[in-house]
Amino acid sequence: MNISSISDSDILSEYVRRFSIKAGGRLKSSRESADHFRGYYANASKREQFVVCFLNGQNRILSTETMFIGSLTTSAVYPREVLQRVLDLGAAAVVLSHNHPSGEVTPSSSDRAVTKKLQTALSAIDVDVLDHIIIGGLEFFSFADHHLL
């Protein structure tokens, strides 16, 4: 196969096939979580997106969904919408993620604030936020690994 004949959609399909964890699977580390989420951002190089992985009481994946799509530098996140989806799915925990199209993975003050807001809202209904992963190109930042949760 000629490498120039490989399309972006072929690359995305292969990445999702290799790294995306299906419903019923588990995210065992921040690296595994980053790999799982990265496929959701493959076509989002110019826009921030906010993706949530919903987990059951045994931390098995119920669903992973893109919740919000924003602009180049920001994505509005509405905790009420996340809570509603948690209730719809009967989730017991979540792993949050969003991308930084700039490639810089250091969390902004807004990233920290929205994480805290979601953590507070979800804890009110006994749902744990296990991590918040920021994806920037091949790099990632884990709030849990940096003891920010």
PDB file of C-alpha atoms in Angstrom, residues 1 6-22 35-36 38-39 42:
ATOM      1  CA  MET A   1       0.000   0.000   0.000  1.00  0.00           C
ATOM      2  CA  ILE A   6      -3.838   6.415   3.266  1.00  0.00           C
ATOM      3  CA  SER A   7      -6.607   8.868   4.183  1.00  0.00           C
ATOM      4  CA  ASP A   8      -7.201  10.654   7.482  1.00  0.00           C
ATOM      5  CA  SER A   9     -10.335   8.567   7.992  1.00  0.00           C
ATOM      6  CA  ASP A  10      -8.258   5.377   7.556  1.00  0.00           C
ATOM      7  CA  ILE A  11      -5.848   6.595  10.220  1.00  0.00           C
ATOM      8  CA  LEU A  12      -8.709   7.523  12.555  1.00  0.00           C
ATOM      9  CA  SER A  13     -10.406   4.159  12.024  1.00  0.00           C
ATOM     10  CA  GLU A  14      -7.179   2.309  12.796  1.00  0.00           C
ATOM     11  CA  TYR A  15      -6.521   4.423  15.899  1.00  0.00           C
ATOM     12  CA  VAL A  16     -10.045   3.873  17.229  1.00  0.00           C
ATOM     13  CA  ARG A  17      -9.762   0.139  16.470  1.00  0.00           C
ATOM     14  CA  ARG A  18      -6.483  -0.151  18.367  1.00  0.00           C
ATOM     15  CA  PHE A  19      -6.976   2.134  21.342  1.00  0.00           C
ATOM     16  CA  SER A  20     -10.650   2.854  21.927  1.00  0.00           C
ATOM     17  CA  ILE A  21     -12.046   0.721  24.722  1.00  0.00           C
ATOM     18  CA  LYS A  22     -15.521  -0.587  24.110  1.00  0.00           C
ATOM     19  CA  ASP A  35      -5.336   6.843  24.239  1.00  0.00           C
ATOM     20  CA  HIS A  36      -9.044   6.074  24.540  1.00  0.00           C
ATOM     21  CA  ARG A  38      -7.500  10.691  21.563  1.00  0.00           C
ATOM     22  CA  GLY A  39      -9.603   9.009  18.875  1.00  0.00           C
ATOM     23  CA  ALA A  42      -8.746  13.087  15.600  1.00  0.00           C
TER      24      ALA A  42
END
